Short mmCIF file of C-alpha atoms in Angstrom, two decimals:
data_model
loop_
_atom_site.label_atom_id
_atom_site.label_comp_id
_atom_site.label_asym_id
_atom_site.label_seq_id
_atom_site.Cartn_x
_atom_site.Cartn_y
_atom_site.Cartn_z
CA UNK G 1 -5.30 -7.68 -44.37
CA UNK G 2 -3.72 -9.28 -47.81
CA UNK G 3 -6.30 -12.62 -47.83
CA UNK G 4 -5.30 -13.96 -51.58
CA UNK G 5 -3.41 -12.29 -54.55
CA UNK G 6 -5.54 -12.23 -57.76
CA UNK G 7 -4.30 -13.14 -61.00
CA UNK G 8 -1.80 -10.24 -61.71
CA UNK G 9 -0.33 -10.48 -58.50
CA UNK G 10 -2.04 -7.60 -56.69
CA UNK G 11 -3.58 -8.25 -52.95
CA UNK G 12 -6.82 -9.00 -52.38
CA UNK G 13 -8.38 -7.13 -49.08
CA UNK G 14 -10.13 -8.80 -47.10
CA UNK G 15 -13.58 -6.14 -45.27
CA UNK G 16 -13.29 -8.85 -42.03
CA UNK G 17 -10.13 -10.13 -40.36
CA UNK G 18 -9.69 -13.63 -39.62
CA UNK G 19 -8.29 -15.01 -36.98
CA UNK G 20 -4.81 -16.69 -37.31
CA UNK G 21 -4.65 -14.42 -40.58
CA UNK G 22 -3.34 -10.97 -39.45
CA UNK G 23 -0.27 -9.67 -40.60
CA UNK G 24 -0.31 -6.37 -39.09
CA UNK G 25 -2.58 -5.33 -36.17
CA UNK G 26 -2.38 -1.53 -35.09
CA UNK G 27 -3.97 -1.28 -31.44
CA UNK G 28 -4.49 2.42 -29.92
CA UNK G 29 -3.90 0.57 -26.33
CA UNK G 30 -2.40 -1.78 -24.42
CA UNK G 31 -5.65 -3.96 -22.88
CA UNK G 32 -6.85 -3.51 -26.74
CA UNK G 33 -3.67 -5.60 -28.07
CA UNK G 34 -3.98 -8.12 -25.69
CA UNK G 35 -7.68 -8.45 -26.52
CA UNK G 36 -6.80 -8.74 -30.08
CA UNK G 37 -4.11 -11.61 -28.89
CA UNK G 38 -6.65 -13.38 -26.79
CA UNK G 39 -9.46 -13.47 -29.89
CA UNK G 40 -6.61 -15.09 -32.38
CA UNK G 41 -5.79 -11.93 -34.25
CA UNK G 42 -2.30 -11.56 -33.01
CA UNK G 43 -0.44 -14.72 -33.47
CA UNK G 44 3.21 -15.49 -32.93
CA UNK G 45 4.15 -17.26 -36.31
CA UNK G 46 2.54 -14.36 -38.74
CA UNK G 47 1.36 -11.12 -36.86
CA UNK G 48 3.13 -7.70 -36.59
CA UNK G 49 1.60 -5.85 -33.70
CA UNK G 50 2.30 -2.01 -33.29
CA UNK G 51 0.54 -0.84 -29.97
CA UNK G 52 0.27 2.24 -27.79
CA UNK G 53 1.19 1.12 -23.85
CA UNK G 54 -0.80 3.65 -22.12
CA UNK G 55 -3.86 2.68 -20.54
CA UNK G 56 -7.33 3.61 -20.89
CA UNK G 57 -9.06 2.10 -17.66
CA UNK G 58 -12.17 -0.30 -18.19
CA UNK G 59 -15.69 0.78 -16.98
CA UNK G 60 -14.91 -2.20 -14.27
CA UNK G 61 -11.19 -0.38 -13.66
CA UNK G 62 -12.70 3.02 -12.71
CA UNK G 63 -15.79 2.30 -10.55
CA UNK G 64 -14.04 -0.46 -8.59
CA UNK G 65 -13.76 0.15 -4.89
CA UNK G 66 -9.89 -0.41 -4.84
CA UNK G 67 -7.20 -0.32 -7.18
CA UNK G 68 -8.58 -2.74 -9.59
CA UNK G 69 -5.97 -1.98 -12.77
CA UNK G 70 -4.72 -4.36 -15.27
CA UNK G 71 -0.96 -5.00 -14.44
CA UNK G 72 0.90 -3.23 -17.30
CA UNK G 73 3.82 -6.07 -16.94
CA UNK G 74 1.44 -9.23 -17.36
CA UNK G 75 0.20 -7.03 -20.38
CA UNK G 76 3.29 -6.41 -22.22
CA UNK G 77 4.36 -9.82 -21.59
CA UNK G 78 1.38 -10.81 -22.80
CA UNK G 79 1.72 -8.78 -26.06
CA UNK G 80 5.28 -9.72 -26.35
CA UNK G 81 4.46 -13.02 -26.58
CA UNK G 82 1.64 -13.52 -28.83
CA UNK G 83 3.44 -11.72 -32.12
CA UNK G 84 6.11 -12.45 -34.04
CA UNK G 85 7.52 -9.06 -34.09
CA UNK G 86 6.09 -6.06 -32.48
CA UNK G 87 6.67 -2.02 -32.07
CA UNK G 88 5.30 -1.07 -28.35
CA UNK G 89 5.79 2.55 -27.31
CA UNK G 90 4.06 5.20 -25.26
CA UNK G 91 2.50 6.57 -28.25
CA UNK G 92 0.01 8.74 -26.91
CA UNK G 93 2.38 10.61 -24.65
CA UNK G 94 3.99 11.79 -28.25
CA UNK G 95 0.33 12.51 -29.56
CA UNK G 96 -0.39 14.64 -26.22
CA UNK G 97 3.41 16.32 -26.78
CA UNK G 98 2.54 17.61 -30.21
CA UNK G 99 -0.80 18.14 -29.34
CA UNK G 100 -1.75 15.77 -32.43
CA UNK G 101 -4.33 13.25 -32.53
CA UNK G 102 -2.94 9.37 -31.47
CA UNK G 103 -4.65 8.35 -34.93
CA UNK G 104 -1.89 10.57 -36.65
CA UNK G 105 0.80 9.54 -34.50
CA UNK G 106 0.17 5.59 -35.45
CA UNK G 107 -0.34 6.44 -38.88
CA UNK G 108 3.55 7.76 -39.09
CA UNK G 109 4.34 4.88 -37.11
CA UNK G 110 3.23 2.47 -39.59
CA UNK G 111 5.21 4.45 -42.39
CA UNK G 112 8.18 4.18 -40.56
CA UNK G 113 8.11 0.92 -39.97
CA UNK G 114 6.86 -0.10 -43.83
CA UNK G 115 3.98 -1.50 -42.72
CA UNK G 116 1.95 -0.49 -45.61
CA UNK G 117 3.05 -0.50 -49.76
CA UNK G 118 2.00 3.37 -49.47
CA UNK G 119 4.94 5.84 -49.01
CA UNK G 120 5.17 8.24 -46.39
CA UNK G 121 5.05 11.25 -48.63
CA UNK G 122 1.60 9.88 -50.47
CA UNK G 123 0.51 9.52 -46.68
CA UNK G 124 1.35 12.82 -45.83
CA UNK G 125 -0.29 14.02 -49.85
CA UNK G 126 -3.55 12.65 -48.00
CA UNK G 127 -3.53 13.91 -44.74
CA UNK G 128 -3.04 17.67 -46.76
CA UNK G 129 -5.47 16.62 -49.11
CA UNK G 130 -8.33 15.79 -46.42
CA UNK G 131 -8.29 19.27 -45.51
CA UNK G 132 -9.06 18.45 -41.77
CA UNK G 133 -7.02 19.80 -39.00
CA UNK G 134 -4.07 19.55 -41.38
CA UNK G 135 -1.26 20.68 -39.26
CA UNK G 136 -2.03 18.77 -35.91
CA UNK G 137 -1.95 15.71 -38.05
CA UNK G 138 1.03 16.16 -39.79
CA UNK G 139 2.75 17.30 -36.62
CA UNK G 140 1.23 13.85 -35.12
CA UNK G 141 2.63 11.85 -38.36
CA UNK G 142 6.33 13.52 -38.29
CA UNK G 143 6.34 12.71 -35.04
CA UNK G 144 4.94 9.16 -34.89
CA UNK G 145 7.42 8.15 -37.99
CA UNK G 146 10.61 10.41 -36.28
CA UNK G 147 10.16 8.01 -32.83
CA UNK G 148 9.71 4.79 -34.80
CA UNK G 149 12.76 5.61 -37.04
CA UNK G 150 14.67 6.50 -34.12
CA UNK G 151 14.34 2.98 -32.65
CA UNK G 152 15.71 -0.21 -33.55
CA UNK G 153 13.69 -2.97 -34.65
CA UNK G 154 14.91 -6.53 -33.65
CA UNK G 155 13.45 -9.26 -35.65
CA UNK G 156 12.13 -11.42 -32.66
CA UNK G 157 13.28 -9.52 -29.63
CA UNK G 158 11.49 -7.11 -27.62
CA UNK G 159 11.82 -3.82 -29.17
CA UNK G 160 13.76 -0.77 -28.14
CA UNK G 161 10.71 2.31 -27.85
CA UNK G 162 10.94 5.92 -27.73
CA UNK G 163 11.44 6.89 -24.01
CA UNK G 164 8.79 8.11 -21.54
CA UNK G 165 7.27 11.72 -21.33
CA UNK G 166 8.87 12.79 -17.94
CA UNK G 167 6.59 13.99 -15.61
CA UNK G 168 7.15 17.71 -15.31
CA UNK G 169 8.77 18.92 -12.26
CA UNK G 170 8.43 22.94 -11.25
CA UNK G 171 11.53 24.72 -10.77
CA UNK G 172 11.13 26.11 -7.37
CA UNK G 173 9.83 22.15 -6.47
CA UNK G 174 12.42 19.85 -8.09
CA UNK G 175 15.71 20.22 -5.25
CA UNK G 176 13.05 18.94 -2.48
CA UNK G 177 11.48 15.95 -5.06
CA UNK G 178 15.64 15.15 -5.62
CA UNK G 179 16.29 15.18 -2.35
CA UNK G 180 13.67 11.84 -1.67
CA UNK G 181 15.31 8.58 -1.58
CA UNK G 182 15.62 7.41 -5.22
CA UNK G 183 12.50 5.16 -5.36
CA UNK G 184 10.19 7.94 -4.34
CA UNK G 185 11.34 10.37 -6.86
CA UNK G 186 9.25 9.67 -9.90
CA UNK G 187 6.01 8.96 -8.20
CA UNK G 188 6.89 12.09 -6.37
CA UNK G 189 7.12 14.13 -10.12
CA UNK G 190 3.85 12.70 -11.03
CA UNK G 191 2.47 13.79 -7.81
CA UNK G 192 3.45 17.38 -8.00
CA UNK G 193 2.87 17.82 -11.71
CA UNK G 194 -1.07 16.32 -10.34
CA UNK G 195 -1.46 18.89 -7.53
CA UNK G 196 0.07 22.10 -9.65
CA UNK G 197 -2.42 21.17 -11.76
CA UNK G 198 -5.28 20.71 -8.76
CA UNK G 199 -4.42 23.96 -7.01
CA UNK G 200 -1.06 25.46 -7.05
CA UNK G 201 2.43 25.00 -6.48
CA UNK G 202 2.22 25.84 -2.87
CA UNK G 203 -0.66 23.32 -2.78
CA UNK G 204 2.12 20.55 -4.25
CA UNK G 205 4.54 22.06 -1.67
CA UNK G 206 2.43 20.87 1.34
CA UNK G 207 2.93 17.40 -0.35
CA UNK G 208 6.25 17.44 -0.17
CA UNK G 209 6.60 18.71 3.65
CA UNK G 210 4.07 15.87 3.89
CA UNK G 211 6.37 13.33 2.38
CA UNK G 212 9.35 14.26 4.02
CA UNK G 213 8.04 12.79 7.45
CA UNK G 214 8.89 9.57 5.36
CA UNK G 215 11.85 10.39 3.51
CA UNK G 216 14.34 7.88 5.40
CA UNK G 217 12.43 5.13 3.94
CA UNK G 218 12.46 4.93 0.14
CA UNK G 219 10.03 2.03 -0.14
CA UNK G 220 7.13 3.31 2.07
CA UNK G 221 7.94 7.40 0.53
CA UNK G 222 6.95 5.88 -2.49
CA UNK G 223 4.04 4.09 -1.25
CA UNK G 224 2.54 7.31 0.73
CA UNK G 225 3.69 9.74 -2.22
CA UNK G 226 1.38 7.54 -4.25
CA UNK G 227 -1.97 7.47 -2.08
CA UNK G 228 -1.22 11.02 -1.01
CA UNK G 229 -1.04 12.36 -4.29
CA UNK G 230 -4.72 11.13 -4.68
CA UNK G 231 -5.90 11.94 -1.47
CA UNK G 232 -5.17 15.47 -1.79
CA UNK G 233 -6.26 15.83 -5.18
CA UNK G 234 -10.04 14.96 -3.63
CA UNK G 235 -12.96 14.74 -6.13
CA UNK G 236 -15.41 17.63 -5.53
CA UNK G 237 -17.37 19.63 -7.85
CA UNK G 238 -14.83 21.99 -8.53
CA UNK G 239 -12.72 18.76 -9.66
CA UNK G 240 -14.92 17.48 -11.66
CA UNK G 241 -15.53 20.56 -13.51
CA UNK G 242 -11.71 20.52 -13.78
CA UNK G 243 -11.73 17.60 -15.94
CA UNK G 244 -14.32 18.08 -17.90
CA UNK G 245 -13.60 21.12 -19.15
CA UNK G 246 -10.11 20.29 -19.92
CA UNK G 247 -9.35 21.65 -23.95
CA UNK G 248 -8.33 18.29 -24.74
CA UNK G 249 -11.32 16.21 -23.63
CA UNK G 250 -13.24 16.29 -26.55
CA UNK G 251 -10.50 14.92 -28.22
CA UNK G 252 -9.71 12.39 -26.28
CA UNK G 253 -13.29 11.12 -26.54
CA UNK G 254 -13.20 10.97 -29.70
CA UNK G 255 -10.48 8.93 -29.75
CA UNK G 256 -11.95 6.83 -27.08
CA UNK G 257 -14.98 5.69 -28.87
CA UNK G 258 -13.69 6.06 -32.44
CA UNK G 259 -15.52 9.21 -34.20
CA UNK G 260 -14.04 11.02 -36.97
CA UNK G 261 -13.47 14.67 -35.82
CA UNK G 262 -16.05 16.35 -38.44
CA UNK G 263 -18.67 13.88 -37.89
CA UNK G 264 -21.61 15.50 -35.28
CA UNK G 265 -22.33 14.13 -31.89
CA UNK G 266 -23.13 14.68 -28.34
CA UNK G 267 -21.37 14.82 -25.29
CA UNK G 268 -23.94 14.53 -22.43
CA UNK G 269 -22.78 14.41 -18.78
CA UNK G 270 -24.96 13.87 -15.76
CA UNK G 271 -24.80 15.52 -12.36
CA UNK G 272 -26.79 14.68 -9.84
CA UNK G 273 -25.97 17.74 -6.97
CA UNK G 274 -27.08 17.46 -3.57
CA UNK G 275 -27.22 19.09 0.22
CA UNK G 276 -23.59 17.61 0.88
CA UNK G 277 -21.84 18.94 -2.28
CA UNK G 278 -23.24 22.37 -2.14
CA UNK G 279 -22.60 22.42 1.89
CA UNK G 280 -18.96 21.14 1.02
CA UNK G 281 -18.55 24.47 -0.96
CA UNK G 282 -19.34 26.70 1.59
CA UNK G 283 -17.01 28.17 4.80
CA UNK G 284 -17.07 25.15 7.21
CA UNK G 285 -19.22 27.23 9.74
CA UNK G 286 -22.26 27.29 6.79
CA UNK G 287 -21.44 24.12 5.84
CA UNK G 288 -21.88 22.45 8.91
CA UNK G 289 -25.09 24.17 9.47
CA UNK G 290 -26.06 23.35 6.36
CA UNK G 291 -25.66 19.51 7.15
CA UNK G 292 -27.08 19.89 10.41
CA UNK G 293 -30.13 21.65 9.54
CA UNK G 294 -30.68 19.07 6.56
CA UNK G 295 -29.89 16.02 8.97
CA UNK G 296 -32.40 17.14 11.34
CA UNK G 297 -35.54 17.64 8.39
CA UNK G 298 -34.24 13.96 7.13
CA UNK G 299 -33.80 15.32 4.01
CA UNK G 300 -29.50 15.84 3.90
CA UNK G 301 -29.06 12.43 1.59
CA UNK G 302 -32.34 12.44 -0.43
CA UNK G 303 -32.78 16.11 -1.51
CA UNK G 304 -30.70 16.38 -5.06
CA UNK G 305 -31.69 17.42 -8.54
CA UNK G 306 -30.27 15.77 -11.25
CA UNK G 307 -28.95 17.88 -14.23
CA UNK G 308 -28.31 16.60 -18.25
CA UNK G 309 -25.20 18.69 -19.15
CA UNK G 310 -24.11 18.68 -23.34
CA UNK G 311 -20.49 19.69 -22.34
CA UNK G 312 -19.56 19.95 -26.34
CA UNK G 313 -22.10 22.83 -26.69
CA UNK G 314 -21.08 26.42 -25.95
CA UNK G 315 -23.93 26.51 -23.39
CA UNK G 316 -23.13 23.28 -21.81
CA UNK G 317 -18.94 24.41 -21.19
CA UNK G 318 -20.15 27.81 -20.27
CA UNK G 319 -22.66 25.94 -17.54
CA UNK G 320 -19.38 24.28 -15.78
CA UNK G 321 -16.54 26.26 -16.60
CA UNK G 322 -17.27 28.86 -13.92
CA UNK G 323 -17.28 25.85 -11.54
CA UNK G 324 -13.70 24.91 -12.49
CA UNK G 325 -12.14 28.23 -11.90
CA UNK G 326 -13.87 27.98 -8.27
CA UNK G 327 -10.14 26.33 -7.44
CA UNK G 328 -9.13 29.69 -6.16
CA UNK G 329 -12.22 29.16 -3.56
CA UNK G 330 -11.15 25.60 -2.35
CA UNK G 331 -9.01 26.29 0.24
CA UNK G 332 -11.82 27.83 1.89
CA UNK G 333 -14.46 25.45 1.71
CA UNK G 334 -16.25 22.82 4.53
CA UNK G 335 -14.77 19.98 2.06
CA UNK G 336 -11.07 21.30 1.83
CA UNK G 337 -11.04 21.55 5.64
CA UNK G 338 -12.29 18.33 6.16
CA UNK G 339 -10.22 16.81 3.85
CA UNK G 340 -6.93 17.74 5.23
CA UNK G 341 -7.70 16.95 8.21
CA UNK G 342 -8.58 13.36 7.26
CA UNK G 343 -5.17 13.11 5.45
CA UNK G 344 -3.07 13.95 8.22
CA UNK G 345 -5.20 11.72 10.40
CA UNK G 346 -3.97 9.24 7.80
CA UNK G 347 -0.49 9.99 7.75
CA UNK G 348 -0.04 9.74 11.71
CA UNK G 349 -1.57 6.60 11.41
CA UNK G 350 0.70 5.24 8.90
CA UNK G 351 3.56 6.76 10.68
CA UNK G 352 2.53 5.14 14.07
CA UNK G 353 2.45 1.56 11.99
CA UNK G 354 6.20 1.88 11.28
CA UNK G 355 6.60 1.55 15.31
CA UNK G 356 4.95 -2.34 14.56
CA UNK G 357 6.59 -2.74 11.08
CA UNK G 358 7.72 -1.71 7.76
CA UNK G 359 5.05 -3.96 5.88
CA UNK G 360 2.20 -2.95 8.61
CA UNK G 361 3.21 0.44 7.71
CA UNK G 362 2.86 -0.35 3.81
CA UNK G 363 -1.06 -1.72 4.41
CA UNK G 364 -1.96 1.14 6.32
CA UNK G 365 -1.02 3.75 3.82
CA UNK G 366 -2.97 1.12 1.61
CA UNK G 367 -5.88 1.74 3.15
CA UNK G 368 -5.75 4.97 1.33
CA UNK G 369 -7.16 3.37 -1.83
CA UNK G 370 -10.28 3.25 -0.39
CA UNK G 371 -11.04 6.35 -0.15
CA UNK G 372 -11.72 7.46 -3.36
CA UNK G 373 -14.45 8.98 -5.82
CA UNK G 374 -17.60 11.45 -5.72
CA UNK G 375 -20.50 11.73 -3.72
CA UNK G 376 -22.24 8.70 -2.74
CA UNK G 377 -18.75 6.59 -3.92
CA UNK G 378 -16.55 8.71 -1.67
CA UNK G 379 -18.96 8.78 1.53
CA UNK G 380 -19.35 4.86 1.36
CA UNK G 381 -15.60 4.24 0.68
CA UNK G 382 -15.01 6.66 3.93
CA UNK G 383 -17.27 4.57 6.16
CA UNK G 384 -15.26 1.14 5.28
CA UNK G 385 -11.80 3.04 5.91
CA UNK G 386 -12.89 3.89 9.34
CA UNK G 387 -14.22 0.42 9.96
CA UNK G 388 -10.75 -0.75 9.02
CA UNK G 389 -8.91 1.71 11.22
CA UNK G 390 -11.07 1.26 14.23
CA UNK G 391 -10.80 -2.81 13.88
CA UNK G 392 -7.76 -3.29 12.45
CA UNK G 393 -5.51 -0.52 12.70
CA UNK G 394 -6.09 1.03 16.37
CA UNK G 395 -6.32 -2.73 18.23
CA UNK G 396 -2.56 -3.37 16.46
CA UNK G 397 -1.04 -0.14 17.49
CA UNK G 398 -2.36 -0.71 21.08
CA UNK G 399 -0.64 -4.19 21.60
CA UNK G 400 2.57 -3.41 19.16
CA UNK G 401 4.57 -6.24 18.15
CA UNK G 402 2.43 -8.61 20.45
CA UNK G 403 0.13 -9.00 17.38
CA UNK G 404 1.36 -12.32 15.23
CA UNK G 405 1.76 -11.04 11.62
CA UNK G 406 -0.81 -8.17 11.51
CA UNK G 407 0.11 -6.88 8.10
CA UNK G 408 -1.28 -10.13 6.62
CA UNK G 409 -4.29 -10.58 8.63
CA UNK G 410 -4.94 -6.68 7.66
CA UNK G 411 -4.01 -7.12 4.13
CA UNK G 412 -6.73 -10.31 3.90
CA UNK G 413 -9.34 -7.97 5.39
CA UNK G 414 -8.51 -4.89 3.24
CA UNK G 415 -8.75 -7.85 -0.18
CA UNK G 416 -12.53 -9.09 1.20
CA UNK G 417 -13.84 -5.47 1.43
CA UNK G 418 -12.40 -4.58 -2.23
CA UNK G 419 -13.78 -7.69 -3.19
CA UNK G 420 -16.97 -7.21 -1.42
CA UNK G 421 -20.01 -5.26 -3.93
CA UNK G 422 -20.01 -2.02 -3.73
#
């Protein structure tokens, strides 16, 4: 931030921003612009503000019971109109693209948009010259200044940004996703693109002979491609190994909390296993046995051993990656079988509601976000969906269209248990 030119006319920098005094704010994320709005830093009379839109979910976003997430409209409108002018782009779905870091990305963002008195080329001079994983970060800067370039920049307007990353679609998959009503289609992309990457493509297939029970209804397809999508992409340990292991998480951590890449740290992740995970691994015969025997000793929720995990070690990947390739296993486990069953439990139920109404229909598939999580957060988020379903859900499909405006009285009574403490 210029604060004062000196005597031959060169800027002064300033080591802390001031409010009300920013010309250019760079945000890696969409909640971090508007926090930068909301503490003065973005204003509307002075500030540039080049942000990323994507979302990285609070602490408070991710452990909430329900679907707790910052609405991305309110937030662009909210970035929109705190700064005078502003780039706002999906940046990090280039980074992820070009397999570059976002930092890079930004960086040939601000050339582009001559947000700094150094020249692209000197930029690119220092990136070389800094010797660290030179040719993802030039591929992130090309790429970051290329999209920027490409779009137009208004001088008070919202801007025109790069499009969207489609969600992959498989070949042998994508005539069944286009033959959804138009409104389910993307949701539908994402979904398959999320259980390819779960299981398999025959795993995504079931989702779409799933959906197509609701395929003469573009609204509620779209709604039930959504929850189901999650439901059948269940957390277990295999799952959580999954992600954790992923190539790029390390690098998205990074990113997340701000370390340069060749500065040392550690990565330590915390599992706490128990009688129900390991019996949710084995064939539901064990696994059942497993439970019973464990319920009957009192000791099924209280025996667990907690483990202290360095995932960015060689030992601590090599600890969890065997987990992770378990995925071939899942089909056959206590937890899998369970779990479909549940889901098509679920999906009658939802498909029962449309006999009441379109909108009852809607909050029962809603129910679906309760459901959600690992271990002690998944069992406790079951227990309130069956509540719901046995109160609310069963009593309205008994009586039909007797019942005055049951979507509403169910939506208030799904609201109080989100809003309820965990």
């Amino acid at each position: 931030m210029a604060d004062e030119a000196d005597s031959a006319g060169k800027p002064v920098f300033a080591l802390m921003p001031v409010a009300g005094d920013g010309d250019v704010v760079v945000a890696s994320e969409l909640l971090e612009a508007v926090r930068m709005a909301e503490r003065g830093f973005v204003v509307p009379d002075r500030t540039f503000l080049l942000a990323s839109t994507h979302r990285v979910l609070t602490m408070h976003e991710r452990i909430a019971r329900g679907d707790e997430e910052r609405d991305t409209d309110s937030l662009m409108q909210a970035a929109e109109s705190a700064s005078r002018k502003r780039f706002l782009a999906d940046l990090a779905a280039i980074a992820r693209a070009q397999g570059a870091p976002l930092n890079a990305v930004l960086l040939g963002a601000i050339a582009a948009l001559g947000l700094t008195l150094i020249r692209a080329e000197h930029l690119r001079d220092a990136i070389e010259a800094g010797g660290i994983a030179v040719t993802r970060n030039l591929s992130g800067f090309d790429a970051g200044f290329a999209a920027t370039c490409s779009a137009e920049i208004g001088s008070e307007s919202v801007e025109d940004t790069p499009s969207p990353v489609p969600a992959p679609a498989h070949a042998s998959l994508a005539a069944r996703i286009d033959a959804l009503p138009e409104e389910a289609r993307e949701v539908t992309r994402i979904g398959v693109a999320r259980l390819v990457d779960y299981q398999n493509e025959a795993y995504a297939g079931r989702y779409l002979e799933r959906l197509a029970l609701f395929a003469d209804d573009g609204i509620l397809a779209r709604e039930v491609a959504r929850h189901l999508a999650v439901r059948m992409s269940f957390e277990d340990i295999i799952r959580v190994a999954q992600l954790k292991t992923r190539a790029r998480r390390l690098e998205n951590v990074l990113q997340e909390i701000g370390i340069p890449a060749d500065e040392p740290f550690q990565l330590v992740d915390f599992f706490k296993p128990g009688i129900p995970e390991l019996a949710d691994m084995l064939p539901p015969g064990l696994g059942h046995r497993l439970n019973a025997r464990a319920e009957k000793k009192g000791i099924r929720e209280t025996a667990n051993f907690g483990m202290r995990v360095r995932t960015n070690t060689i030992l601590g990947f090599a600890r969890l990656r065997p987990l992770a390739k378990l995925k071939v296993w899942r089909p056959h486990s206590l937890r899998f079988a369970e779990e479909q069953t549940a889901i098509d439990a679920w999906l009658a139920l939802v498909s029962d509601a449309r006999g009441v109404s379109r909108d009852f229909a809607l909050q029962t598939a809603d129910l679906a976000r309760l459901v959600k999580g690992y271990s002690d957060t998944y069992r406790r988020g079951q227990e309130t969906y069956e509540r719901l379903v046995t109160e609310m859900v069963r009593p309205v499909l008994h009586k039909g269209s007797a019942v005055e405006a049951p979507e509403a009285q169910f939506k208030g009574a799904i609201e109080g248990v989100l809003a309820a403490p965990a």
